[in-house]
């Protein structure tokens, strides 16, 4: 099937998924690019439809044998993709079971089996969120806990920055982050808020264990003060004078590396 019209209903429906409202209504999101498509197939995502330019049809048919691949012209593909240098493959997939993106309420039993977690507070930049997801996968984090005002995990910028790691990283947006800190404490975890206060504990002098959960905050304003108050400890990354702070994703990487070191891996 070849689509030549930018106003084709199937094209319009797919393009609408760049908007969070439409994504949440349909429980579907976009994967833009060959690498993401390959990783989605490998991860077993439920792929609803695939759009490709002529030169990419053979690859798509090889990856999804027996499935219909919709061929589109270059102008039509430009309607679908927001990339500056589009690769000519974009697909629509259903939301991922490992990701709870609406107001999860954790209970103590959810943490009985242990696991290493990172909590994100008001992290609103989708690119930063995607980078954190990718880094978390690299360092063996078992799951991400996000406050409800974090960036949308299915935002195309998040999906692109996370690459295929999004498909295997458990994550949940929580209705009440402060209540979640309390539940983590009941489950035996120590929740540590990352701050810029040199009067707090230095990261390199902490006894980090598999029961340590670090909280990373907003790029400009840090962690929600209510979460800082609820946390069991405050911790900071020692830096040279004159350096105000680290990018949120860079700070998260430092904390997660410390978690990995403590695990002995």
PDB file of C-alpha atoms in Angstrom:
ATOM      1  CA  UNK A   1       0.000   0.000   0.000  1.00  0.00           C
ATOM      2  CA  UNK A   2       1.336   3.409  -1.006  1.00  0.00           C
ATOM      3  CA  UNK A   3       0.159   6.639   0.635  1.00  0.00           C
ATOM      4  CA  UNK A   4       0.802   9.857  -1.244  1.00  0.00           C
ATOM      5  CA  UNK A   5      -1.486  12.240   0.656  1.00  0.00           C
ATOM      6  CA  UNK A   6      -0.337  14.061   3.787  1.00  0.00           C
ATOM      7  CA  UNK A   7      -3.973  14.208   4.922  1.00  0.00           C
ATOM      8  CA  UNK A   8      -4.554  10.459   4.720  1.00  0.00           C
ATOM      9  CA  UNK A   9      -6.511   9.371   7.861  1.00  0.00           C
ATOM     10  CA  UNK A  10      -3.906   6.778   8.867  1.00  0.00           C
ATOM     11  CA  UNK A  11      -1.140   9.356   8.564  1.00  0.00           C
ATOM     12  CA  UNK A  12      -3.112  11.957  10.513  1.00  0.00           C
ATOM     13  CA  UNK A  13      -3.881   9.457  13.280  1.00  0.00           C
ATOM     14  CA  UNK A  14      -0.224   8.494  13.614  1.00  0.00           C
ATOM     15  CA  UNK A  15       1.007  12.096  13.505  1.00  0.00           C
ATOM     16  CA  UNK A  16      -1.443  12.989  16.285  1.00  0.00           C
ATOM     17  CA  UNK A  17       0.500  10.687  18.617  1.00  0.00           C
ATOM     18  CA  UNK A  18       3.152  13.369  18.947  1.00  0.00           C
ATOM     19  CA  UNK A  19       0.670  14.917  21.393  1.00  0.00           C
ATOM     20  CA  UNK A  20       0.423  13.416  24.902  1.00  0.00           C
ATOM     21  CA  UNK A  21      -3.370  13.700  25.013  1.00  0.00           C
ATOM     22  CA  UNK A  22      -3.732  11.528  21.925  1.00  0.00           C
ATOM     23  CA  UNK A  23      -1.095   9.083  23.146  1.00  0.00           C
ATOM     24  CA  UNK A  24      -2.923   8.552  26.421  1.00  0.00           C
ATOM     25  CA  UNK A  25      -6.298   8.229  24.686  1.00  0.00           C
ATOM     26  CA  UNK A  26      -5.048   5.565  22.278  1.00  0.00           C
ATOM     27  CA  UNK A  27      -2.450   3.996  24.614  1.00  0.00           C
ATOM     28  CA  UNK A  28      -0.008   4.113  21.710  1.00  0.00           C
ATOM     29  CA  UNK A  29       3.203   5.998  20.903  1.00  0.00           C
ATOM     30  CA  UNK A  30       5.624   6.658  18.043  1.00  0.00           C
ATOM     31  CA  UNK A  31       9.017   5.090  17.405  1.00  0.00           C
ATOM     32  CA  UNK A  32      10.942   7.179  14.897  1.00  0.00           C
ATOM     33  CA  UNK A  33      14.017   5.656  13.287  1.00  0.00           C
ATOM     34  CA  UNK A  34      15.488   2.370  12.115  1.00  0.00           C
ATOM     35  CA  UNK A  35      17.352   1.555  15.352  1.00  0.00           C
ATOM     36  CA  UNK A  36      14.262   2.099  17.497  1.00  0.00           C
ATOM     37  CA  UNK A  37      12.206  -0.046  15.144  1.00  0.00           C
ATOM     38  CA  UNK A  38      14.774  -2.847  15.333  1.00  0.00           C
ATOM     39  CA  UNK A  39      14.918  -2.646  19.139  1.00  0.00           C
ATOM     40  CA  UNK A  40      11.124  -2.623  19.398  1.00  0.00           C
ATOM     41  CA  UNK A  41      10.871  -5.802  17.334  1.00  0.00           C
ATOM     42  CA  UNK A  42      13.644  -7.427  19.381  1.00  0.00           C
ATOM     43  CA  UNK A  43      11.897  -6.483  22.645  1.00  0.00           C
ATOM     44  CA  UNK A  44       8.600  -7.928  21.452  1.00  0.00           C
ATOM     45  CA  UNK A  45       6.618  -4.698  21.548  1.00  0.00           C
ATOM     46  CA  UNK A  46       3.093  -4.803  20.180  1.00  0.00           C
ATOM     47  CA  UNK A  47       3.617  -2.899  16.937  1.00  0.00           C
ATOM     48  CA  UNK A  48       0.376  -1.621  15.449  1.00  0.00           C
ATOM     49  CA  UNK A  49       1.591  -0.131  12.165  1.00  0.00           C
ATOM     50  CA  UNK A  50       4.765   0.714  10.273  1.00  0.00           C
ATOM     51  CA  UNK A  51       5.322   3.539   7.778  1.00  0.00           C
ATOM     52  CA  UNK A  52       8.418   3.548   5.582  1.00  0.00           C
ATOM     53  CA  UNK A  53       9.823   5.232   2.527  1.00  0.00           C
ATOM     54  CA  UNK A  54      10.549   3.065  -0.513  1.00  0.00           C
ATOM     55  CA  UNK A  55      14.236   2.449   0.210  1.00  0.00           C
ATOM     56  CA  UNK A  56      13.453   1.061   3.690  1.00  0.00           C
ATOM     57  CA  UNK A  57      10.714  -1.381   2.683  1.00  0.00           C
ATOM     58  CA  UNK A  58      13.047  -4.412   2.312  1.00  0.00           C
ATOM     59  CA  UNK A  59      14.488  -3.924   5.817  1.00  0.00           C
ATOM     60  CA  UNK A  60      11.053  -3.488   7.394  1.00  0.00           C
ATOM     61  CA  UNK A  61       9.690  -6.583   5.680  1.00  0.00           C
ATOM     62  CA  UNK A  62      12.698  -8.567   6.849  1.00  0.00           C
ATOM     63  CA  UNK A  63      12.174  -7.470  10.460  1.00  0.00           C
ATOM     64  CA  UNK A  64       8.412  -8.063  10.386  1.00  0.00           C
ATOM     65  CA  UNK A  65       7.801 -10.842   7.849  1.00  0.00           C
ATOM     66  CA  UNK A  66       4.183 -11.315   6.914  1.00  0.00           C
ATOM     67  CA  UNK A  67       3.121  -7.909   8.255  1.00  0.00           C
ATOM     68  CA  UNK A  68       1.861  -5.085   6.090  1.00  0.00           C
ATOM     69  CA  UNK A  69       4.329  -2.220   5.814  1.00  0.00           C
ATOM     70  CA  UNK A  70       2.784   1.017   4.592  1.00  0.00           C
ATOM     71  CA  UNK A  71       4.889   2.802   2.012  1.00  0.00           C
ATOM     72  CA  UNK A  72       4.754   6.599   2.126  1.00  0.00           C
ATOM     73  CA  UNK A  73       6.307   9.298  -0.030  1.00  0.00           C
ATOM     74  CA  UNK A  74       8.970  11.624   1.389  1.00  0.00           C
ATOM     75  CA  UNK A  75       6.507  14.545   1.842  1.00  0.00           C
ATOM     76  CA  UNK A  76       4.102  12.254   3.702  1.00  0.00           C
ATOM     77  CA  UNK A  77       6.901  10.950   5.915  1.00  0.00           C
ATOM     78  CA  UNK A  78       7.813  14.531   6.797  1.00  0.00           C
ATOM     79  CA  UNK A  79       4.285  14.898   8.192  1.00  0.00           C
ATOM     80  CA  UNK A  80       4.852  11.873  10.433  1.00  0.00           C
ATOM     81  CA  UNK A  81       8.357  12.626  11.663  1.00  0.00           C
ATOM     82  CA  UNK A  82       9.586  15.559  13.717  1.00  0.00           C
ATOM     83  CA  UNK A  83      13.236  14.563  13.254  1.00  0.00           C
ATOM     84  CA  UNK A  84      15.626  16.989  11.573  1.00  0.00           C
ATOM     85  CA  UNK A  85      17.220  14.090   9.692  1.00  0.00           C
ATOM     86  CA  UNK A  86      14.482  11.454   9.401  1.00  0.00           C
ATOM     87  CA  UNK A  87      15.579   7.912   8.589  1.00  0.00           C
ATOM     88  CA  UNK A  88      12.470   6.907   6.677  1.00  0.00           C
ATOM     89  CA  UNK A  89      10.969   4.436   9.173  1.00  0.00           C
ATOM     90  CA  UNK A  90       8.399   5.212  11.843  1.00  0.00           C
ATOM     91  CA  UNK A  91       6.101   2.845  13.661  1.00  0.00           C
ATOM     92  CA  UNK A  92       3.209   2.977  16.095  1.00  0.00           C
ATOM     93  CA  UNK A  93       3.367   0.702  19.138  1.00  0.00           C
ATOM     94  CA  UNK A  94       1.092   0.053  22.092  1.00  0.00           C
ATOM     95  CA  UNK A  95       2.050   1.291  25.550  1.00  0.00           C
ATOM     96  CA  UNK A  96       4.538  -0.927  27.384  1.00  0.00           C
ATOM     97  CA  UNK A  97       3.337  -3.176  30.213  1.00  0.00           C
ATOM     98  CA  UNK A  98       6.407  -2.421  32.357  1.00  0.00           C
ATOM     99  CA  UNK A  99       5.548   1.276  32.419  1.00  0.00           C
ATOM    100  CA  UNK A 100       2.760   2.556  34.678  1.00  0.00           C
ATOM    101  CA  UNK A 101       2.218   6.103  33.514  1.00  0.00           C
ATOM    102  CA  UNK A 102      -0.850   7.038  35.544  1.00  0.00           C
ATOM    103  CA  UNK A 103      -0.862   7.584  39.318  1.00  0.00           C
ATOM    104  CA  UNK A 104       0.496   4.314  40.674  1.00  0.00           C
ATOM    105  CA  UNK A 105       0.111   3.847  44.421  1.00  0.00           C
ATOM    106  CA  UNK A 106       2.920   1.717  45.811  1.00  0.00           C
ATOM    107  CA  UNK A 107       2.483  -0.644  48.734  1.00  0.00           C
ATOM    108  CA  UNK A 108       5.173  -2.133  50.947  1.00  0.00           C
ATOM    109  CA  UNK A 109       4.663  -5.528  49.311  1.00  0.00           C
ATOM    110  CA  UNK A 110       5.764  -4.034  45.983  1.00  0.00           C
ATOM    111  CA  UNK A 111       9.288  -3.787  47.407  1.00  0.00           C
ATOM    112  CA  UNK A 112       9.460  -7.046  49.368  1.00  0.00           C
ATOM    113  CA  UNK A 113      11.670  -8.671  46.746  1.00  0.00           C
ATOM    114  CA  UNK A 114      14.204  -5.855  46.891  1.00  0.00           C
ATOM    115  CA  UNK A 115      15.673  -4.157  43.853  1.00  0.00           C
ATOM    116  CA  UNK A 116      17.593  -0.963  43.185  1.00  0.00           C
ATOM    117  CA  UNK A 117      15.508   2.098  42.394  1.00  0.00           C
ATOM    118  CA  UNK A 118      15.992   5.716  41.387  1.00  0.00           C
ATOM    119  CA  UNK A 119      13.342   8.356  42.079  1.00  0.00           C
ATOM    120  CA  UNK A 120      12.875  11.425  39.883  1.00  0.00           C
ATOM    121  CA  UNK A 121      11.196  14.598  41.150  1.00  0.00           C
ATOM    122  CA  UNK A 122       9.756  17.091  38.653  1.00  0.00           C
ATOM    123  CA  UNK A 123      12.245  16.146  35.918  1.00  0.00           C
ATOM    124  CA  UNK A 124      10.491  17.968  33.091  1.00  0.00           C
ATOM    125  CA  UNK A 125      12.976  17.832  30.231  1.00  0.00           C
ATOM    126  CA  UNK A 126      12.087  14.818  28.049  1.00  0.00           C
ATOM    127  CA  UNK A 127      15.608  14.519  26.674  1.00  0.00           C
ATOM    128  CA  UNK A 128      17.067  14.403  30.178  1.00  0.00           C
ATOM    129  CA  UNK A 129      14.514  11.774  31.172  1.00  0.00           C
ATOM    130  CA  UNK A 130      15.445   9.619  28.212  1.00  0.00           C
ATOM    131  CA  UNK A 131      19.135   9.917  29.062  1.00  0.00           C
ATOM    132  CA  UNK A 132      18.433   8.902  32.674  1.00  0.00           C
ATOM    133  CA  UNK A 133      16.516   5.844  31.460  1.00  0.00           C
ATOM    134  CA  UNK A 134      19.386   4.805  29.207  1.00  0.00           C
ATOM    135  CA  UNK A 135      21.936   5.296  31.996  1.00  0.00           C
ATOM    136  CA  UNK A 136      19.758   3.415  34.478  1.00  0.00           C
ATOM    137  CA  UNK A 137      19.664   0.437  32.139  1.00  0.00           C
ATOM    138  CA  UNK A 138      23.446   0.592  31.700  1.00  0.00           C
ATOM    139  CA  UNK A 139      24.071   0.583  35.455  1.00  0.00           C
ATOM    140  CA  UNK A 140      21.593  -2.151  36.302  1.00  0.00           C
ATOM    141  CA  UNK A 141      18.880  -0.121  38.021  1.00  0.00           C
ATOM    142  CA  UNK A 142      15.765  -2.247  38.521  1.00  0.00           C
ATOM    143  CA  UNK A 143      13.174   0.483  38.173  1.00  0.00           C
ATOM    144  CA  UNK A 144      12.408   4.204  38.063  1.00  0.00           C
ATOM    145  CA  UNK A 145       9.887   5.991  40.275  1.00  0.00           C
ATOM    146  CA  UNK A 146       8.675   9.305  38.848  1.00  0.00           C
ATOM    147  CA  UNK A 147       6.645  12.095  40.405  1.00  0.00           C
ATOM    148  CA  UNK A 148       3.480  12.838  38.455  1.00  0.00           C
ATOM    149  CA  UNK A 149       4.880  16.114  37.073  1.00  0.00           C
ATOM    150  CA  UNK A 150       7.887  14.537  35.354  1.00  0.00           C
ATOM    151  CA  UNK A 151       8.154  14.627  31.565  1.00  0.00           C
ATOM    152  CA  UNK A 152       6.091  12.103  29.628  1.00  0.00           C
ATOM    153  CA  UNK A 153       8.055   8.898  29.182  1.00  0.00           C
ATOM    154  CA  UNK A 154       6.422   8.413  25.749  1.00  0.00           C
ATOM    155  CA  UNK A 155       7.394  11.864  24.475  1.00  0.00           C
ATOM    156  CA  UNK A 156       9.282  11.331  21.176  1.00  0.00           C
ATOM    157  CA  UNK A 157      12.332  13.119  22.631  1.00  0.00           C
ATOM    158  CA  UNK A 158      12.350  10.787  25.638  1.00  0.00           C
ATOM    159  CA  UNK A 159      11.931   7.717  23.447  1.00  0.00           C
ATOM    160  CA  UNK A 160      14.766   8.823  21.172  1.00  0.00           C
ATOM    161  CA  UNK A 161      17.174   9.639  24.029  1.00  0.00           C
ATOM    162  CA  UNK A 162      16.450   6.357  25.823  1.00  0.00           C
ATOM    163  CA  UNK A 163      16.789   4.322  22.637  1.00  0.00           C
ATOM    164  CA  UNK A 164      15.805   0.694  23.139  1.00  0.00           C
ATOM    165  CA  UNK A 165      16.381   0.796  26.904  1.00  0.00           C
ATOM    166  CA  UNK A 166      12.902   2.242  27.360  1.00  0.00           C
ATOM    167  CA  UNK A 167      11.440  -1.098  26.309  1.00  0.00           C
ATOM    168  CA  UNK A 168      12.943  -3.004  29.229  1.00  0.00           C
ATOM    169  CA  UNK A 169      13.159  -0.471  32.065  1.00  0.00           C
ATOM    170  CA  UNK A 170      10.268  -0.743  34.567  1.00  0.00           C
ATOM    171  CA  UNK A 171       8.974   2.705  35.498  1.00  0.00           C
ATOM    172  CA  UNK A 172       6.000   4.149  37.340  1.00  0.00           C
ATOM    173  CA  UNK A 173       4.536   7.614  37.828  1.00  0.00           C
ATOM    174  CA  UNK A 174       3.262   7.943  41.391  1.00  0.00           C
ATOM    175  CA  UNK A 175       0.252   9.876  42.602  1.00  0.00           C
ATOM    176  CA  UNK A 176       1.974  10.933  45.831  1.00  0.00           C
ATOM    177  CA  UNK A 177       5.773  10.962  45.881  1.00  0.00           C
ATOM    178  CA  UNK A 178       5.938  11.763  49.605  1.00  0.00           C
ATOM    179  CA  UNK A 179       3.744   8.776  50.404  1.00  0.00           C
ATOM    180  CA  UNK A 180       5.996   6.651  48.209  1.00  0.00           C
ATOM    181  CA  UNK A 181       9.041   7.747  50.241  1.00  0.00           C
ATOM    182  CA  UNK A 182       7.202   6.606  53.360  1.00  0.00           C
ATOM    183  CA  UNK A 183       6.378   3.229  51.805  1.00  0.00           C
ATOM    184  CA  UNK A 184      10.001   2.765  50.751  1.00  0.00           C
ATOM    185  CA  UNK A 185      11.066   3.444  54.329  1.00  0.00           C
ATOM    186  CA  UNK A 186       8.631   0.838  55.643  1.00  0.00           C
ATOM    187  CA  UNK A 187      10.117  -1.623  53.150  1.00  0.00           C
ATOM    188  CA  UNK A 188      13.582  -1.053  54.585  1.00  0.00           C
ATOM    189  CA  UNK A 189      14.930   1.429  52.048  1.00  0.00           C
ATOM    190  CA  UNK A 190      16.885   4.580  52.838  1.00  0.00           C
ATOM    191  CA  UNK A 191      15.705   7.422  50.601  1.00  0.00           C
ATOM    192  CA  UNK A 192      18.411  10.031  49.987  1.00  0.00           C
ATOM    193  CA  UNK A 193      17.631  13.388  48.391  1.00  0.00           C
ATOM    194  CA  UNK A 194      20.314  14.803  46.086  1.00  0.00           C
ATOM    195  CA  UNK A 195      20.875  18.432  47.087  1.00  0.00           C
ATOM    196  CA  UNK A 196      23.435  21.193  46.549  1.00  0.00           C
ATOM    197  CA  UNK A 197      24.010  21.719  50.269  1.00  0.00           C
ATOM    198  CA  UNK A 198      27.656  21.044  51.279  1.00  0.00           C
ATOM    199  CA  UNK A 199      26.444  20.671  54.864  1.00  0.00           C
ATOM    200  CA  UNK A 200      24.719  17.435  53.884  1.00  0.00           C
ATOM    201  CA  UNK A 201      26.524  14.108  53.509  1.00  0.00           C
ATOM    202  CA  UNK A 202      29.073  13.700  50.727  1.00  0.00           C
ATOM    203  CA  UNK A 203      28.222  10.963  48.266  1.00  0.00           C
ATOM    204  CA  UNK A 204      31.740   9.528  48.367  1.00  0.00           C
ATOM    205  CA  UNK A 205      31.495   9.093  52.148  1.00  0.00           C
ATOM    206  CA  UNK A 206      28.185   7.289  52.156  1.00  0.00           C
ATOM    207  CA  UNK A 207      27.576   3.624  52.748  1.00  0.00           C
ATOM    208  CA  UNK A 208      25.469   2.985  49.666  1.00  0.00           C
ATOM    209  CA  UNK A 209      23.628  -0.350  49.652  1.00  0.00           C
ATOM    210  CA  UNK A 210      21.049  -2.131  47.521  1.00  0.00           C
ATOM    211  CA  UNK A 211      18.496  -0.540  49.845  1.00  0.00           C
ATOM    212  CA  UNK A 212      19.522   3.028  48.983  1.00  0.00           C
ATOM    213  CA  UNK A 213      17.179   5.063  46.783  1.00  0.00           C
ATOM    214  CA  UNK A 214      18.466   8.376  45.461  1.00  0.00           C
ATOM    215  CA  UNK A 215      16.090  11.174  44.467  1.00  0.00           C
ATOM    216  CA  UNK A 216      17.105  13.437  41.568  1.00  0.00           C
ATOM    217  CA  UNK A 217      15.339  16.748  41.082  1.00  0.00           C
ATOM    218  CA  UNK A 218      14.271  19.295  38.519  1.00  0.00           C
ATOM    219  CA  UNK A 219      16.909  20.807  36.228  1.00  0.00           C
ATOM    220  CA  UNK A 220      16.460  24.321  37.638  1.00  0.00           C
ATOM    221  CA  UNK A 221      14.750  24.043  41.008  1.00  0.00           C
ATOM    222  CA  UNK A 222      15.867  20.737  42.431  1.00  0.00           C
ATOM    223  CA  UNK A 223      13.670  18.326  44.354  1.00  0.00           C
ATOM    224  CA  UNK A 224      10.194  19.177  45.612  1.00  0.00           C
ATOM    225  CA  UNK A 225      10.801  20.506  49.175  1.00  0.00           C
ATOM    226  CA  UNK A 226       8.152  18.132  50.551  1.00  0.00           C
ATOM    227  CA  UNK A 227      10.131  15.175  49.210  1.00  0.00           C
ATOM    228  CA  UNK A 228      13.374  16.559  50.657  1.00  0.00           C
ATOM    229  CA  UNK A 229      11.679  16.832  54.057  1.00  0.00           C
ATOM    230  CA  UNK A 230      10.335  13.286  53.808  1.00  0.00           C
ATOM    231  CA  UNK A 231      13.672  11.797  52.706  1.00  0.00           C
ATOM    232  CA  UNK A 232      15.759   9.968  55.280  1.00  0.00           C
ATOM    233  CA  UNK A 233      18.969  11.752  54.347  1.00  0.00           C
ATOM    234  CA  UNK A 234      20.345  14.535  52.173  1.00  0.00           C
ATOM    235  CA  UNK A 235      23.420  13.946  50.038  1.00  0.00           C
ATOM    236  CA  UNK A 236      25.530  15.986  47.642  1.00  0.00           C
ATOM    237  CA  UNK A 237      28.177  15.414  44.992  1.00  0.00           C
ATOM    238  CA  UNK A 238      31.409  17.227  45.936  1.00  0.00           C
ATOM    239  CA  UNK A 239      32.535  19.505  43.111  1.00  0.00           C
ATOM    240  CA  UNK A 240      35.203  22.086  42.423  1.00  0.00           C
ATOM    241  CA  UNK A 241      34.558  25.680  43.446  1.00  0.00           C
ATOM    242  CA  UNK A 242      32.860  27.780  40.806  1.00  0.00           C
ATOM    243  CA  UNK A 243      30.778  24.909  39.457  1.00  0.00           C
ATOM    244  CA  UNK A 244      27.193  25.604  40.418  1.00  0.00           C
ATOM    245  CA  UNK A 245      25.585  22.255  39.626  1.00  0.00           C
ATOM    246  CA  UNK A 246      25.431  19.327  37.239  1.00  0.00           C
ATOM    247  CA  UNK A 247      22.836  18.675  34.588  1.00  0.00           C
ATOM    248  CA  UNK A 248      20.112  16.440  36.077  1.00  0.00           C
ATOM    249  CA  UNK A 249      20.981  13.481  33.868  1.00  0.00           C
ATOM    250  CA  UNK A 250      24.707  13.871  34.636  1.00  0.00           C
ATOM    251  CA  UNK A 251      24.012  13.974  38.374  1.00  0.00           C
ATOM    252  CA  UNK A 252      21.781  10.921  38.069  1.00  0.00           C
ATOM    253  CA  UNK A 253      24.610   9.082  36.306  1.00  0.00           C
ATOM    254  CA  UNK A 254      27.007   9.807  39.180  1.00  0.00           C
ATOM    255  CA  UNK A 255      24.546   8.511  41.769  1.00  0.00           C
ATOM    256  CA  UNK A 256      23.703   5.417  39.750  1.00  0.00           C
ATOM    257  CA  UNK A 257      27.380   4.649  39.218  1.00  0.00           C
ATOM    258  CA  UNK A 258      27.834   4.766  42.990  1.00  0.00           C
ATOM    259  CA  UNK A 259      24.925   2.333  43.318  1.00  0.00           C
ATOM    260  CA  UNK A 260      26.555   0.000  40.829  1.00  0.00           C
ATOM    261  CA  UNK A 261      29.889   0.119  42.662  1.00  0.00           C
ATOM    262  CA  UNK A 262      28.157  -0.801  45.908  1.00  0.00           C
ATOM    263  CA  UNK A 263      26.593  -3.838  44.268  1.00  0.00           C
ATOM    264  CA  UNK A 264      30.024  -5.260  43.478  1.00  0.00           C
ATOM    265  CA  UNK A 265      29.314  -5.557  39.756  1.00  0.00           C
TER     266      UNK A 265
END
